[in-house]
Amino acid sequence: MIDVLAVASEYYPLVKTGGLADVTGALPAALKPHGIATRTLLPGYPKVMQHLVTPAILHDFADLFGGPARLLASGDLIVLDAPHLYGRDGNPYLGPDGRDWPDNWRRFAALGLAAGELGCGGVGDYKPRIVHAHDWQAALAPVYLRFWQGPAKSVLTIHNLAFQGQFPSKIFAELRLPPSAFAIDGVEYYGAVGFLKGGLASADAITTVSPTYAAEIATPQQGMGLDGMIRARRSAVTGIVNGIDTDIWNPATDMALTERYTARRLELRQANKHAVEQRFGLDRDDGPLFCVISRLTWQKGMDILADTLDSLVAHGARLALLGSGEAWLEQAFAAAAQRHRGRIGVIAAYDESLSHLVQGGSDAILIPSRFEPCGLTQLYGLRYGCVPVVAQTGGLADTIIDANDAAISAGVASGLHFAPADAGALENAISRAVALYREPKLWTQMQRMGMKMDVSWQKSAARYAALYRRLIG
Ligand code: ADP
């Protein structure tokens, strides 16, 4: 077995704000058959600490960015217990005022530093061969490994380049890195400190979560200021599409559903559809029911969606929207629900179990993202026979086969694409979807095609395992 230390700020089911948690929660089990033993280093948020059963103390830090800290081991988790950094309830990144915690740089520098310590072999007899850091919160891990000359190889996975972890240069002095690390091929970023930038400069391998996104982030239009860095490291960058946990997301066994079903018994979805109609206060009719399950943000194209709702209703369709996020978007959707009572239903919440029911009862899921590194909700949609209607970008483009005439006649269509991500194109896609829905044979064929696709971790886990093996030679 090859020992891999995964480092992340989220891990399903203990702490989740988005797809990152689903990935770090599911990948270890998928890697095991490939001879990879993963342990995951997580910050000791209260929810994580409560989960630990008789943890072993692996390491003590007398002072880790302003207070004592310990590394605790429990099962496959290694938890950084640092109450002065993580002993706060609620969102892992934001305070009760909805703003970033002012000491986020310390909170996530500590995570990277602890990973560096582990990767340098300085913690008992645990000596991981690979340290696999996820996103900016873990991105200093490869930096510590490089500048402390640890023996472990490092992988950095970008789940979203929009979040980069940039902080004023004055924090550098406290990072315990040599002065040479504050340089253009280190953490220095336009005179400030960039965590993700440093990780990209330092990691032995960089992955992102779809091949299309890997190409997109090398362009000035979508590189978010880091495209030069991505291009400079092009030979180290690969795109590996995320899988999903097909045990948790299985319509045949899912207890969050009113009725369980398989691709052969799609008529059973009707009971779930009625349950969704009831939960969202929607009329009952035999027209299509669209859904959205999303963070309500600009990235997700939620303002574009808000602009198309009158047209969606005019097409005789209905919408169930489950989402939480920015207040102006929540208000726009609440207003649309008022305007179109019975046609648009909105639940402004984050509700994991309801998200399963919505996938199991809606006919199609709308995903108008302006950019989407991978996206998971379209994969859940495929698995649940909830046809994805997606903007043609990033992982959405890579995982959904558009229902154009050729794909329909070949029987391979699994959803609909539209481009660009704007209201006109989305309206067009909604109108195409409504027309397809009115041809039940075609629609069912599309649902079955999606349900047949392999959206598990199997293939992608093999790719990560091959990457690890290549790195350790
Ligand atoms: P991102 O990580 O950018 O938010 P992904 O599509 O990769 O987007 O992952 C989003 C994850 O969060 C999915 O598991 C999705 O089901 C879940 N999710 C998003 N919004 C909600 C919500 N309001 N309620 C429940 N689950 C949600």
mmCIF file with all atom_site columns, C-alpha atoms in Angstrom, residues 408 432-446:
data_model
loop_
_atom_site.group_PDB
_atom_site.id
_atom_site.type_symbol
_atom_site.label_atom_id
_atom_site.label_alt_id
_atom_site.label_comp_id
_atom_site.label_asym_id
_atom_site.label_entity_id
_atom_site.label_seq_id
_atom_site.pdbx_PDB_ins_code
_atom_site.Cartn_x
_atom_site.Cartn_y
_atom_site.Cartn_z
_atom_site.occupancy
_atom_site.B_iso_or_equiv
_atom_site.pdbx_formal_charge
_atom_site.auth_seq_id
_atom_site.auth_comp_id
_atom_site.auth_asym_id
_atom_site.auth_atom_id
_atom_site.pdbx_PDB_model_num
ATOM 1  C CA . ILE A 1 408 ? -30.397 11.425 -30.290 1.00 0.00 ? 408 ILE A CA 1
ATOM 2  C CA . ARG A 1 432 ? -35.758 22.616 -26.289 1.00 0.00 ? 432 ARG A CA 1
ATOM 3  C CA . ALA A 1 433 ? -36.095 20.642 -23.055 1.00 0.00 ? 433 ALA A CA 1
ATOM 4  C CA . VAL A 1 434 ? -39.836 21.280 -22.893 1.00 0.00 ? 434 VAL A CA 1
ATOM 5  C CA . ALA A 1 435 ? -40.210 20.079 -26.495 1.00 0.00 ? 435 ALA A CA 1
ATOM 6  C CA . LEU A 1 436 ? -38.197 16.924 -25.797 1.00 0.00 ? 436 LEU A CA 1
ATOM 7  C CA . TYR A 1 437 ? -40.202 16.279 -22.645 1.00 0.00 ? 437 TYR A CA 1
ATOM 8  C CA . ARG A 1 438 ? -43.323 16.201 -24.798 1.00 0.00 ? 438 ARG A CA 1
ATOM 9  C CA . GLU A 1 439 ? -41.841 13.227 -26.638 1.00 0.00 ? 439 GLU A CA 1
ATOM 10 C CA . PRO A 1 440 ? -41.928 10.703 -23.816 1.00 0.00 ? 440 PRO A CA 1
ATOM 11 C CA . LYS A 1 441 ? -40.015 8.007  -25.699 1.00 0.00 ? 441 LYS A CA 1
ATOM 12 C CA . LEU A 1 442 ? -37.086 10.308 -26.371 1.00 0.00 ? 442 LEU A CA 1
ATOM 13 C CA . TRP A 1 443 ? -37.161 11.714 -22.867 1.00 0.00 ? 443 TRP A CA 1
ATOM 14 C CA . THR A 1 444 ? -37.145 8.277  -21.267 1.00 0.00 ? 444 THR A CA 1
ATOM 15 C CA . GLN A 1 445 ? -34.307 7.215  -23.540 1.00 0.00 ? 445 GLN A CA 1
ATOM 16 C CA . MET A 1 446 ? -32.322 10.219 -22.332 1.00 0.00 ? 446 MET A CA 1
#
